[in-house]
């Protein structure tokens, strides 16, 4: 588990994407695009030009006022939001890059981020032969991806809850062998949707805190507290096995907190950027905790978690892959290749229904896995920008 | 350098007129060659003048920069292995990407179309950013190809390059006393990044490593501080961690005939793709400096064969006086000991063999006994690896200095010639 920076809501929603056909990294090194400057002051929204050629247009918005501001590019009706740059602090600059078709638009700023805004002015995009594509079917595809992922999260958390019940029962009943055998397969359901579970800031530390993450005086609960009790061989000298009361307490909390999680994911839905950033986040979990063997410090079942994180990332990627094929086919091909290569490496360490213990891997095995996580991580981290422009 | 002869001693070819930030937002338009003459509304900072620390060297040139270029103060060297499954096309793509990025960074620009801070807000920045606001700092990036690029250790020809392998590009022989450590030598590819600002050199290797993810990964790397050689008569001779001037008799850029004869591979020497290139040898030489430091000055000087202060040969004169190896003292013993380093390494004792040395001091923390993990990261460029091997064999057998040194890392790379603008480094190898 690793707490992640909470990103603000994403600028370009699924609807915006569909309407503007906006894209990010498609332009190669030889691409050119119009760059305009916008000076957002307390009362003005001064754009350096009132028109630009169709294609990629970059607005560099500088906030010269003393309030946090926003910049809007609006459609010809002056209402529909085509693109926006938000949360620009005083003195800061932020870019809005949009792909625009010829037509009439409006520009406006909103210092203070409330009210009607200031400096609303007409903006014209002229014919250039490089008009952006608008895919009307996109919105439907994005909605399909969203609902598909929401269903996946619900299913995984439901299986997690069922598995947790069985695991907790075995643990409390003193059937340690059964509990140990259920530990990694049950946790896989958690790891597949780990970034979602982590988004509930209070539940994550209760369920997935490692001993090294504890603050002085903090009660240690959740999976890893039980993990240490089930695999005490590497515990510190003087370690005392938990008594029946403590076991019952930890098991009860684990079950209850998992039920709480189940309730919280029942009505979730996800924007496109939440999906892509979820995939990115899952691979970062692999890179920071799993490939290093830090996550499952006592059981050494890190490769189970590794596979589960990758499973979750693959599901998220599969959901948006069709959209990506239209936006950036080369990136899609690269991600296909790198996901497959990572899976092939993981498959080398399969034992029965599971995986070899982390401690059985050679230094070369670990190095190969780490290299491939890097190989996948670089293109995967471009996924959000490729699909969702800000 | 644009040629074997640098434009002027110690002076960069052209001062950079643009800051790293100066090209932001141009999206590649008009960025060519040195990046000069770019139109647009971006900031163009006035030329900083000829100060060596501020300016840069052109990447696209007849020979790669970083060889006869006046040795900069700092080094970050990295050796890479290509990843399993990497194809010939992947290798070419990597060299192409590296070339573009190296040309940008040596001109003081960010990597990528958008650089460190002007890309999409929802994408990781293309450039890692720690060189923002820094001058090019004389950055040179020099690429090399190791023997395993042409034929893996198991004999496979992964990239269809075996027929292009130069006969001289084979692992260096084992020298007496070598204590090479696993994983500290060799490699399919190498990058030598030198600059007068350590952050600029590290930025270069960091970004090039990132570009390589999925195609190649670092096998070993080395930071160096403090050049231990002069490669130009405009530079004062620096000192190594023994406290002695090092590289007094080095090949200097101002000796074009010697550079051609001893450093650049000539057409006819081997495969055509390497003509105008060179061979790069690295040796990680650990110095047991704690023991050295309690050695009496008389012995220190006898071991080196030069005075510690001036650096003059013990046969007399000043630093640049040629040593007289026959000159004897009152006891008829030669003033420069038979086992002195300067005698054994001298061209006159090695059938005229010379090399262009470009090494750096290093201190990488300490060992478990509390001794500094310190020494010389030896780098030399030569027309043939045999120049190094012959001299090193003589040194390894007899050099009195061996008592205080331990060779723990070793690598050999073929350094292709420079790339012309629009081409990629080593392109002739794939023709």
PDB file of C-alpha atoms in Angstrom, chain A residues 10 24-25 27-33 35 58 60 94-95 338 367 371 374-375 378 381-382 384-385 388-390, chain B residues 21 24-29 41-42 83 113-114 117-124 126 210 213-215 217-219:
ATOM      1  CA  UNK A  10      -9.727  16.012 -14.483  1.00  0.00           C
ATOM      2  CA  UNK A  24      -2.346  15.166 -26.925  1.00  0.00           C
ATOM      3  CA  UNK A  25       0.793  13.416 -27.939  1.00  0.00           C
ATOM      4  CA  UNK A  27       2.003  15.426 -32.915  1.00  0.00           C
ATOM      5  CA  UNK A  28       5.489  14.244 -33.662  1.00  0.00           C
ATOM      6  CA  UNK A  29       8.694  16.194 -33.276  1.00  0.00           C
ATOM      7  CA  UNK A  30       8.094  17.912 -36.592  1.00  0.00           C
ATOM      8  CA  UNK A  31       4.641  19.106 -35.715  1.00  0.00           C
ATOM      9  CA  UNK A  32       3.949  22.759 -35.389  1.00  0.00           C
ATOM     10  CA  UNK A  33       1.060  24.412 -33.717  1.00  0.00           C
ATOM     11  CA  UNK A  35       0.759  29.151 -29.521  1.00  0.00           C
ATOM     12  CA  UNK A  58      -1.952  25.995 -27.415  1.00  0.00           C
ATOM     13  CA  UNK A  60      -0.536  29.634 -22.500  1.00  0.00           C
ATOM     14  CA  UNK A  94      -0.682  26.768 -17.405  1.00  0.00           C
ATOM     15  CA  UNK A  95      -1.207  25.498 -20.920  1.00  0.00           C
ATOM     16  CA  UNK A 338       5.092  -4.489 -23.287  1.00  0.00           C
ATOM     17  CA  UNK A 367      16.376  -7.383 -12.533  1.00  0.00           C
ATOM     18  CA  UNK A 371      13.529  -3.716 -16.410  1.00  0.00           C
ATOM     19  CA  UNK A 374      10.249   0.243 -16.635  1.00  0.00           C
ATOM     20  CA  UNK A 375       9.690  -0.758 -20.238  1.00  0.00           C
ATOM     21  CA  UNK A 378       7.218   4.743 -19.715  1.00  0.00           C
ATOM     22  CA  UNK A 381       2.306   6.822 -18.231  1.00  0.00           C
ATOM     23  CA  UNK A 382       1.577   8.601 -21.511  1.00  0.00           C
ATOM     24  CA  UNK A 384      -3.833   9.664 -19.951  1.00  0.00           C
ATOM     25  CA  UNK A 385      -2.473  12.477 -22.054  1.00  0.00           C
ATOM     26  CA  UNK A 388      -7.546  12.969 -22.263  1.00  0.00           C
ATOM     27  CA  UNK A 389      -6.172  16.332 -23.053  1.00  0.00           C
ATOM     28  CA  UNK A 390      -5.991  19.106 -20.552  1.00  0.00           C
TER      29      UNK A 390
ATOM     30  CA  UNK B  21      13.978  27.513 -21.560  1.00  0.00           C
ATOM     31  CA  UNK B  24       9.958  26.148 -25.138  1.00  0.00           C
ATOM     32  CA  UNK B  25       6.815  26.085 -27.122  1.00  0.00           C
ATOM     33  CA  UNK B  26       8.485  26.009 -30.483  1.00  0.00           C
ATOM     34  CA  UNK B  27       7.549  22.404 -30.930  1.00  0.00           C
ATOM     35  CA  UNK B  28      10.561  21.613 -33.007  1.00  0.00           C
ATOM     36  CA  UNK B  29       9.969  24.329 -35.550  1.00  0.00           C
ATOM     37  CA  UNK B  41       8.493  34.963 -29.551  1.00  0.00           C
ATOM     38  CA  UNK B  42      10.398  32.915 -27.034  1.00  0.00           C
ATOM     39  CA  UNK B  83      17.164  -6.065 -23.429  1.00  0.00           C
ATOM     40  CA  UNK B 113       9.160  18.218 -28.219  1.00  0.00           C
ATOM     41  CA  UNK B 114       7.806  19.902 -25.126  1.00  0.00           C
ATOM     42  CA  UNK B 117       7.435  21.801 -18.179  1.00  0.00           C
ATOM     43  CA  UNK B 118       5.532  22.643 -21.341  1.00  0.00           C
ATOM     44  CA  UNK B 119       4.004  19.343 -22.231  1.00  0.00           C
ATOM     45  CA  UNK B 120       0.465  18.137 -21.609  1.00  0.00           C
ATOM     46  CA  UNK B 121      -0.504  18.536 -17.976  1.00  0.00           C
ATOM     47  CA  UNK B 122      -1.681  14.938 -17.791  1.00  0.00           C
ATOM     48  CA  UNK B 123       1.496  13.414 -19.193  1.00  0.00           C
ATOM     49  CA  UNK B 124       4.843  12.872 -17.506  1.00  0.00           C
ATOM     50  CA  UNK B 126       9.515  14.407 -21.513  1.00  0.00           C
ATOM     51  CA  UNK B 210      14.937   6.811 -19.615  1.00  0.00           C
ATOM     52  CA  UNK B 213      13.739   1.808 -21.065  1.00  0.00           C
ATOM     53  CA  UNK B 214      12.407  -1.302 -22.751  1.00  0.00           C
ATOM     54  CA  UNK B 215      15.304  -1.467 -25.187  1.00  0.00           C
ATOM     55  CA  UNK B 217      19.134  -1.005 -19.316  1.00  0.00           C
ATOM     56  CA  UNK B 218      22.156   0.202 -17.387  1.00  0.00           C
ATOM     57  CA  UNK B 219      24.688  -2.514 -16.645  1.00  0.00           C
TER      58      UNK B 219
END
